GROMACS .gro file of C-alpha atoms in nm:
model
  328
    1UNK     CA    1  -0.064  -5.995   2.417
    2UNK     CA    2   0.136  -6.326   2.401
    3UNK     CA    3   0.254  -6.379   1.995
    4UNK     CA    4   0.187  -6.678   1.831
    5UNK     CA    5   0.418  -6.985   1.836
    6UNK     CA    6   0.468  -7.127   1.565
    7UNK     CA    7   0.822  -7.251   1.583
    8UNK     CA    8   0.980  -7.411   1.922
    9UNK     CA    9   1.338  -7.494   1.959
   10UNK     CA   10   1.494  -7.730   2.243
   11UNK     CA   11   1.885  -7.802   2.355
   12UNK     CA   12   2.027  -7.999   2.624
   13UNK     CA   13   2.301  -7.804   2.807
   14UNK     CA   14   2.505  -7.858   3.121
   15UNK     CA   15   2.572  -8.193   3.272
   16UNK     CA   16   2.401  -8.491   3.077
   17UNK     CA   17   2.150  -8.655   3.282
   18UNK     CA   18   1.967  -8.975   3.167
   19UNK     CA   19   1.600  -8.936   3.079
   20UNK     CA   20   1.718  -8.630   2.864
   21UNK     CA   21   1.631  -8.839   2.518
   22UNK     CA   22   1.304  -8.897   2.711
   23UNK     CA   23   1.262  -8.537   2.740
   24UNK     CA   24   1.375  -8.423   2.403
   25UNK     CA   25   1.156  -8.709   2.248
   26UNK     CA   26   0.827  -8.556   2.423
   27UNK     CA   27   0.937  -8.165   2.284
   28UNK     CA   28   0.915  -8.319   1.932
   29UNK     CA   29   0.586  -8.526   2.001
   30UNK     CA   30   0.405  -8.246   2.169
   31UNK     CA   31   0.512  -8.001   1.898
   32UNK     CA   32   0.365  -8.262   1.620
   33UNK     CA   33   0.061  -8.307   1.842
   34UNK     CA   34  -0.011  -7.929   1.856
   35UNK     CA   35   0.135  -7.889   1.488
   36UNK     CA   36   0.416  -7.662   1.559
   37UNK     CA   37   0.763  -7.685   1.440
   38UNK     CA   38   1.041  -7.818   1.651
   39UNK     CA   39   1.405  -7.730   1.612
   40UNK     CA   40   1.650  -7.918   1.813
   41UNK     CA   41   2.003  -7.704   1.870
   42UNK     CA   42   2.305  -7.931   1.947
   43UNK     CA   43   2.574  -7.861   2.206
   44UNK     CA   44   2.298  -7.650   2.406
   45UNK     CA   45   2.368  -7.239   2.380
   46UNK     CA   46   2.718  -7.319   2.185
   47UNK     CA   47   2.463  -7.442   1.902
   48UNK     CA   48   2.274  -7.197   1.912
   49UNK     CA   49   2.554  -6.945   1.884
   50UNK     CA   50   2.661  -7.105   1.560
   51UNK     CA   51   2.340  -7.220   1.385
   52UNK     CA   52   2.382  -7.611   1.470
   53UNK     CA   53   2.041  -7.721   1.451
   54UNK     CA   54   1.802  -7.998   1.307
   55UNK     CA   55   1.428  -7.998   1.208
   56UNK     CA   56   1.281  -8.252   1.476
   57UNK     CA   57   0.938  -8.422   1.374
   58UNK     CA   58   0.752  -8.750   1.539
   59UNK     CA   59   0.933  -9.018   1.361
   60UNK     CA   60   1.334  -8.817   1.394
   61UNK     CA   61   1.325  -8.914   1.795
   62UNK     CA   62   1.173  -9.294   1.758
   63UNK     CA   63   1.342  -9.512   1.985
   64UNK     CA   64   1.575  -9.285   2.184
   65UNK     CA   65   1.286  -9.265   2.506
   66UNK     CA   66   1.560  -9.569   2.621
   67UNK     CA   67   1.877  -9.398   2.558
   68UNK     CA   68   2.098  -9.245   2.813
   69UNK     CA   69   2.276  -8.931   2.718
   70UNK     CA   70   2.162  -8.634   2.478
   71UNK     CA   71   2.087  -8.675   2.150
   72UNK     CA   72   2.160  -8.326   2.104
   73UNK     CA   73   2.477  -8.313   2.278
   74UNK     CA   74   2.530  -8.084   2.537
   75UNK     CA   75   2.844  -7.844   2.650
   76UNK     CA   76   2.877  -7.540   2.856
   77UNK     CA   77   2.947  -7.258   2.633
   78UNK     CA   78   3.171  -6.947   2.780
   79UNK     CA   79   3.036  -6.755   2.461
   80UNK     CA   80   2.694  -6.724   2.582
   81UNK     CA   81   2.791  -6.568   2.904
   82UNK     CA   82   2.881  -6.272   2.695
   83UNK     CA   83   2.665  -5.973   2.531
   84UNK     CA   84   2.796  -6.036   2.164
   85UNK     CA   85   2.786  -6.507   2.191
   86UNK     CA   86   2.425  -6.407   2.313
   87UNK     CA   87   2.344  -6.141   2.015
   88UNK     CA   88   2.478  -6.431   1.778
   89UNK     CA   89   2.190  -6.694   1.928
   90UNK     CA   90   1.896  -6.432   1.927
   91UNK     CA   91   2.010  -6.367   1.543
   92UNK     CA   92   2.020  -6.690   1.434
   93UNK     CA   93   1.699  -6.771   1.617
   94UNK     CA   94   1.524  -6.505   1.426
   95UNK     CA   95   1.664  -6.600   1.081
   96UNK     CA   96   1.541  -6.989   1.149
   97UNK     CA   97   1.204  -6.827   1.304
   98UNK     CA   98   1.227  -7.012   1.602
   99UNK     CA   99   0.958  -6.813   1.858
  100UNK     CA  100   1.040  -6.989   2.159
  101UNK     CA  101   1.273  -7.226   2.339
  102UNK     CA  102   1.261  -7.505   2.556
  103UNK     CA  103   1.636  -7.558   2.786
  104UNK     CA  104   1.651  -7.876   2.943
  105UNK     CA  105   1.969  -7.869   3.180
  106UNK     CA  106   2.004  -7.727   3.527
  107UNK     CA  107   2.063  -7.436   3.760
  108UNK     CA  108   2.325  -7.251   3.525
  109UNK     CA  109   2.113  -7.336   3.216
  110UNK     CA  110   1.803  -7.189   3.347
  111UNK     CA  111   2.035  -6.854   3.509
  112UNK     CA  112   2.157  -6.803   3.089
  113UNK     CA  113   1.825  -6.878   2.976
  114UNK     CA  114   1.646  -6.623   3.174
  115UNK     CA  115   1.923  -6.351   3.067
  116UNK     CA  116   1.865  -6.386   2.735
  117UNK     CA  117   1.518  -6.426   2.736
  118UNK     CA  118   1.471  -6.045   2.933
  119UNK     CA  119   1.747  -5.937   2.655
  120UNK     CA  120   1.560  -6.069   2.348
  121UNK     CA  121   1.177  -6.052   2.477
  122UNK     CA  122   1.206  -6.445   2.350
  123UNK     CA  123   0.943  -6.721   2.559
  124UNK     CA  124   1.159  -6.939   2.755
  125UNK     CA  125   1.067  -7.252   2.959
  126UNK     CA  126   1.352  -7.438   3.128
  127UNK     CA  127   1.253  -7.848   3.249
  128UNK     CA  128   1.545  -7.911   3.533
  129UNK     CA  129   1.718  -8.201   3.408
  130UNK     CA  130   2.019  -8.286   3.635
  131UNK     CA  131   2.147  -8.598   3.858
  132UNK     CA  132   2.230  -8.306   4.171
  133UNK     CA  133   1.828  -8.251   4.252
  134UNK     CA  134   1.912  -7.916   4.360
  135UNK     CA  135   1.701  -7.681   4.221
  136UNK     CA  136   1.462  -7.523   4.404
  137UNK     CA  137   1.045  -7.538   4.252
  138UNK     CA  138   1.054  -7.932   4.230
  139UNK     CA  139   1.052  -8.221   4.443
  140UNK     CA  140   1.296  -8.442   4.173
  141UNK     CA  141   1.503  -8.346   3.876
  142UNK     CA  142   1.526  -8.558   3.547
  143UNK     CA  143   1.798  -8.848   3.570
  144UNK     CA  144   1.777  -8.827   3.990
  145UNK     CA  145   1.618  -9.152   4.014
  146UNK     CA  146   1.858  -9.343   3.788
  147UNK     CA  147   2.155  -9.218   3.947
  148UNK     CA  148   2.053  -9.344   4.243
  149UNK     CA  149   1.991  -9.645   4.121
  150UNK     CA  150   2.322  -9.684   3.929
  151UNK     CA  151   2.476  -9.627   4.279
  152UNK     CA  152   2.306  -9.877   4.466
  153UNK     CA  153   2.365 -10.146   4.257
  154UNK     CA  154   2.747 -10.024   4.288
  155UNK     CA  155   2.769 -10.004   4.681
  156UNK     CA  156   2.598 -10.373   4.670
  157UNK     CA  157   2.831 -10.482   4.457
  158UNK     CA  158   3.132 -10.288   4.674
  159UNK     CA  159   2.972 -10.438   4.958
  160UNK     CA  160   3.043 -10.815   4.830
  161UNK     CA  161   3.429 -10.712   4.875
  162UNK     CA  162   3.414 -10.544   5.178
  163UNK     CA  163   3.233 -10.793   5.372
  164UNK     CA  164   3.510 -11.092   5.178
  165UNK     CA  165   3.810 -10.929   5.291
  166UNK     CA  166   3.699 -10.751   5.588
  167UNK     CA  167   3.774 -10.385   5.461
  168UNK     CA  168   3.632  -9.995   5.478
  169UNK     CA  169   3.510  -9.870   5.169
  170UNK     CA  170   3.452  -9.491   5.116
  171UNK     CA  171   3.225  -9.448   4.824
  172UNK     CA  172   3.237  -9.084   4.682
  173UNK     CA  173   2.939  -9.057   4.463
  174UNK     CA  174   2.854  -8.688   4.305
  175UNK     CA  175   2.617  -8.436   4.376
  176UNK     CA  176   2.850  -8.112   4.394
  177UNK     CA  177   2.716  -7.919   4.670
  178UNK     CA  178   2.419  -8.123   4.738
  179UNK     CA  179   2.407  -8.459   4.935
  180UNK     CA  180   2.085  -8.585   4.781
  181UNK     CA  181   2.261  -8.890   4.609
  182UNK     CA  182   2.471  -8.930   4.876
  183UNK     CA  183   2.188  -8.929   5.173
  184UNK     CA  184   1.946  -9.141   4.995
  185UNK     CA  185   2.203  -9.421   4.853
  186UNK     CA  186   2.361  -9.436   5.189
  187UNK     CA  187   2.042  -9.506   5.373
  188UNK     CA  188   1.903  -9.773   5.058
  189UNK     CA  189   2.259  -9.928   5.066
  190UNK     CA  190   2.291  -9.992   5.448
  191UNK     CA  191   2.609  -9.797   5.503
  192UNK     CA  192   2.758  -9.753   5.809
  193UNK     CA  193   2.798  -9.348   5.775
  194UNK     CA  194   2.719  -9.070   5.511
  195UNK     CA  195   2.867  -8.740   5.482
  196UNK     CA  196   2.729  -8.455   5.340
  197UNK     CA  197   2.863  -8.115   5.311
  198UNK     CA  198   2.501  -7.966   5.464
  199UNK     CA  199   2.593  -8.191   5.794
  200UNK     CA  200   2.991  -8.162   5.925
  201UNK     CA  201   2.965  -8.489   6.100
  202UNK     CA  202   3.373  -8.407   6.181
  203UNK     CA  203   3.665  -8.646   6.189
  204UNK     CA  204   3.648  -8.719   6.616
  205UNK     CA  205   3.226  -8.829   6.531
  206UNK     CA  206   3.380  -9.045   6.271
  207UNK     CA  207   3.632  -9.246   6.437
  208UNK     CA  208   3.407  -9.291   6.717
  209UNK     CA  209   3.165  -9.433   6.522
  210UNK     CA  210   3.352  -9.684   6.313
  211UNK     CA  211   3.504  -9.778   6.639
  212UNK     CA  212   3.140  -9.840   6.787
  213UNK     CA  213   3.100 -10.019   6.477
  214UNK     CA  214   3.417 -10.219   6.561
  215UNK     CA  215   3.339 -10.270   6.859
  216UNK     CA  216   2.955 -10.414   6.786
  217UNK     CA  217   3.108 -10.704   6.557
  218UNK     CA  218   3.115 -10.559   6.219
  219UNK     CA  219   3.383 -10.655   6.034
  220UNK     CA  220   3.352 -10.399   5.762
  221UNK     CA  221   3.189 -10.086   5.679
  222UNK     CA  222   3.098  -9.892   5.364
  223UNK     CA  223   3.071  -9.482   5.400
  224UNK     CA  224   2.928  -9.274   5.138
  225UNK     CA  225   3.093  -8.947   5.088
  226UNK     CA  226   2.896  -8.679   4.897
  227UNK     CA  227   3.183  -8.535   4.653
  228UNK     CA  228   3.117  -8.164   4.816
  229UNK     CA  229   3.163  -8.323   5.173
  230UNK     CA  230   3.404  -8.105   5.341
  231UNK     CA  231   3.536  -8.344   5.627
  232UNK     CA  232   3.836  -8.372   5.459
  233UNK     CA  233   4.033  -8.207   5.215
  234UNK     CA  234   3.960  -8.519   4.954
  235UNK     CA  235   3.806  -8.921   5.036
  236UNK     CA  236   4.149  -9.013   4.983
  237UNK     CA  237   4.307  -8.823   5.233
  238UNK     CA  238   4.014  -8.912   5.470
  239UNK     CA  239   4.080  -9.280   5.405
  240UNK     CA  240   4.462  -9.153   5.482
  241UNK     CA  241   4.377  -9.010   5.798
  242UNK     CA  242   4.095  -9.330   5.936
  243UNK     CA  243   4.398  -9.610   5.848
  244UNK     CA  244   4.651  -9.401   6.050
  245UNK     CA  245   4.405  -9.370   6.330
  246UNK     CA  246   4.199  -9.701   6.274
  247UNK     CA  247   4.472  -9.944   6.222
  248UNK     CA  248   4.224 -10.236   6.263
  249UNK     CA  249   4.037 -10.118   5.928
  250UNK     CA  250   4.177 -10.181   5.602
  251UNK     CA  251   4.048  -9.847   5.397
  252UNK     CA  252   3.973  -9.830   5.037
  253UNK     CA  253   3.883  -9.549   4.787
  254UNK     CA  254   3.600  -9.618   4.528
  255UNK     CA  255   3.526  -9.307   4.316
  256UNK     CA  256   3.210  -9.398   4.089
  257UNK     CA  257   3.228  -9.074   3.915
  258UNK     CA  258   3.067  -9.011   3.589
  259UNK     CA  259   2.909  -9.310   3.552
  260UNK     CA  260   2.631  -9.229   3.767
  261UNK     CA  261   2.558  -8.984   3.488
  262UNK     CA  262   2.533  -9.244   3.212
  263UNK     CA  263   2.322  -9.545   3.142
  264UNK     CA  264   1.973  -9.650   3.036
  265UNK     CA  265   1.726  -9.434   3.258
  266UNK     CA  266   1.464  -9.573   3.473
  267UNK     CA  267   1.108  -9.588   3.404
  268UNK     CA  268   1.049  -9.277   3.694
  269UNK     CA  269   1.274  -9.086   3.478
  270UNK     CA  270   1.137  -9.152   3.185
  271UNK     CA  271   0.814  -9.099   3.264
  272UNK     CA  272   0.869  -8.772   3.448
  273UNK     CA  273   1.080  -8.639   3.135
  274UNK     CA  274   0.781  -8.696   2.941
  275UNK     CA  275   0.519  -8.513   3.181
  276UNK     CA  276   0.792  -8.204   3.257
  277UNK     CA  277   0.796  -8.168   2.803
  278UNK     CA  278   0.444  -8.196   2.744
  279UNK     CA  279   0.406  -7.962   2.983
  280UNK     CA  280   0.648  -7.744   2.898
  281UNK     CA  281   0.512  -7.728   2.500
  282UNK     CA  282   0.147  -7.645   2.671
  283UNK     CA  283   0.319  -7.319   2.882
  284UNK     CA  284   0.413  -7.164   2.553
  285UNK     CA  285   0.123  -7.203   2.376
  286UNK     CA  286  -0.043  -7.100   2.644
  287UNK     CA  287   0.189  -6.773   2.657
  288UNK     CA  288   0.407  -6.839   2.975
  289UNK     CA  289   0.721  -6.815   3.015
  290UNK     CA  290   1.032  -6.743   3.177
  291UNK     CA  291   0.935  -7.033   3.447
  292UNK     CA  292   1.049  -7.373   3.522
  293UNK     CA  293   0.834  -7.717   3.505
  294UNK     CA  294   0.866  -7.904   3.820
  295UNK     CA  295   0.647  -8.183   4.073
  296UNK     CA  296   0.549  -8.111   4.377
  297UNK     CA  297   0.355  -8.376   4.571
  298UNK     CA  298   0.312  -8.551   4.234
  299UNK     CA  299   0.150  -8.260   4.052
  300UNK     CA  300   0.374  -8.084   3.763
  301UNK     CA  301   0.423  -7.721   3.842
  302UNK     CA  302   0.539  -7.412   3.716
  303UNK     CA  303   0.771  -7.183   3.889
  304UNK     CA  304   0.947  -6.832   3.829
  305UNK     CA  305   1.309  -6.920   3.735
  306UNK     CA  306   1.364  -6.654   4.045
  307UNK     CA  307   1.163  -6.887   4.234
  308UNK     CA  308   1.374  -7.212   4.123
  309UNK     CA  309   1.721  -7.056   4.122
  310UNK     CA  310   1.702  -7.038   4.471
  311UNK     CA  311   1.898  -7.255   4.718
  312UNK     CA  312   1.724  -7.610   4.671
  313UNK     CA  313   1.491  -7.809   4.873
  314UNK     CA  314   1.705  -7.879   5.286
  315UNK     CA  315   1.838  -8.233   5.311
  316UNK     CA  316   1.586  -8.471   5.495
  317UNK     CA  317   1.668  -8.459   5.845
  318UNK     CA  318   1.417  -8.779   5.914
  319UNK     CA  319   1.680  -8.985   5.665
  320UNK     CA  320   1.971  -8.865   5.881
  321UNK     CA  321   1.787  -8.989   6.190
  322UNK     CA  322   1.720  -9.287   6.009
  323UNK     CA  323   2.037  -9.361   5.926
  324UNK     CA  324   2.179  -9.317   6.265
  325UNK     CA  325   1.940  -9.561   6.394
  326UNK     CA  326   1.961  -9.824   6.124
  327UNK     CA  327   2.391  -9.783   6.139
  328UNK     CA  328   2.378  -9.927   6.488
   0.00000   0.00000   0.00000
């Protein structure tokens, strides 16, 4: 028999994503729609570990559904991985009374969430909030859509240069492993070539096709590089190793790093936040756990965290074909 939940606590951990606020806001609204106390931990398991927490009601998370970032902070804690930084949280949850938790992060959040929740017998429902989109059980993550946005609007503006002074941009945008970002901002920004570590599109395919690219009349040429692209040893070495070969082209280097994970998030993201939470808050009352929220052809889901740990959704091979026929 499922125990009562009275008490619900909630941390952002890993990466910051934007739409987090969004999601924390919706934990605290659902809770005070369904009367149950919310605790919000700061610095994600780290918090929890020491006992930083705050009581989280209706009116504590006004005006934050806008806000990129965590209000609760977030960290990756190298305590938790271990049997005693893990005994410390399940302690501390008890003495507060918190009966369940709610971890909003991604793959490695959900991994030390479903440890501890087999350890401690405590409910545990994980909403995947990261910019990667790699985790298996859902179609989008939370803060997806507004990094892809915030790189768009940076390739267009990259683009303005490259096309004045008749240059080659590589743009390494992030995504780890994954080439999600990388994939879908190349095709919405019109670039020339992306490369993804799940395709080796390999230096010789490269050359020939900036050269074909040359060759057509284009005068420059933007490339998106997913950041776990393994072409080259780094984008700045590949740039190295295109002038050398490429004299014509005048290569540049533009790393947008971590501000793709910042900034306001878009409406999507908001919005999805807010269904993934609500939905989260109904799982435990409804005695689930140890799952995942997700969507999946627009419908929120739940999924084992076995299910979601596993390697994520395959790149869209339609968009690479796309892209090769749109980069003529």
């Amino acid at each position: 028999m499922a125990k009562e939940i009275r008490t619900i606590g909630v941390m952002t951990s890993g990466g910051d994503a934007p739409g987090m606020n969004a999601a924390i806001r919706a934990v605290a609204r659902a809770c005070a729609y369904y009367n149950v106390k919310c605790i919000g931990f700061y610095r994600g398991y780290q918090g929890m570990i020491e006992g930083d927490y705050c009581e989280m009601n209706a009116r504590s998370v006004r005006n934050i559904i806008s806000r990129g970032g965590t209000i609760l902070k977030s960290a990756r804690s190298q305590e938790f991985r271990d049997v005693e930084g893990r005994k410390k949280a399940a302690n501390n949850l008890k003495k507060i009374g918190v009966d369940a938790m709610i971890l909003i992060g991604g793959d490695g959040t959900f991994r030390g969430g479903e440890i501890f929740s087999k350890e401690y017998d405590i409910p545990v429902i994980g909403v995947p909030g990261t910019i990667d989109n790699d985790i298996a059980g859902t179609n989008f993550t939370i803060g997806y859509d507004t990094a892809l946005n915030t790189v768009i609007d940076a390739i267009d503006k990259i683009r303005d240069t490259a096309s004045s002074h008749d240059r080659l941009f590589f743009v390494e945008v992030m995504g780890r492993d994954a080439g999600f970002i990388a994939l879908n901002t190349g095709v919405g920004a019109g670039a020339e070539e992306i490369l993804i570590p799940e395709e080796d599109l390999g230096l010789d395919r490269l050359l020939e096709s900036l050269k074909r690219s040359k060759r057509s009349g284009k005068s420059s040429s933007i490339v998106v590089v997913s950041e776990g692209d393994k072409i080259g040893k780094n984008v700045y070495e590949l740039a190295d190793y295109i002038s050398e070969n490429l004299p014509d082209y005048e290569a540049k280097v533009t790393v947008l790093g971590h501000m793709q994970r910042g900034g306001s998030p878009t409406c999507f993201d908001r919005t999805l936040a807010s269904r993934f939470c609500v939905k989260a808050v109904e799982l435990l009352l409804d005695g689930q756990q140890n799952v995942m929220v997700g969507i999946i052809n627009n419908k929120i889901t739940a999924t084992s965290f076995e299910e979601g740990l596993k390697e994520g959704y395959g790149i869209n091979k339609e968009l690479l074909r796309i892209s090769d026929i749109l980069s003529t």
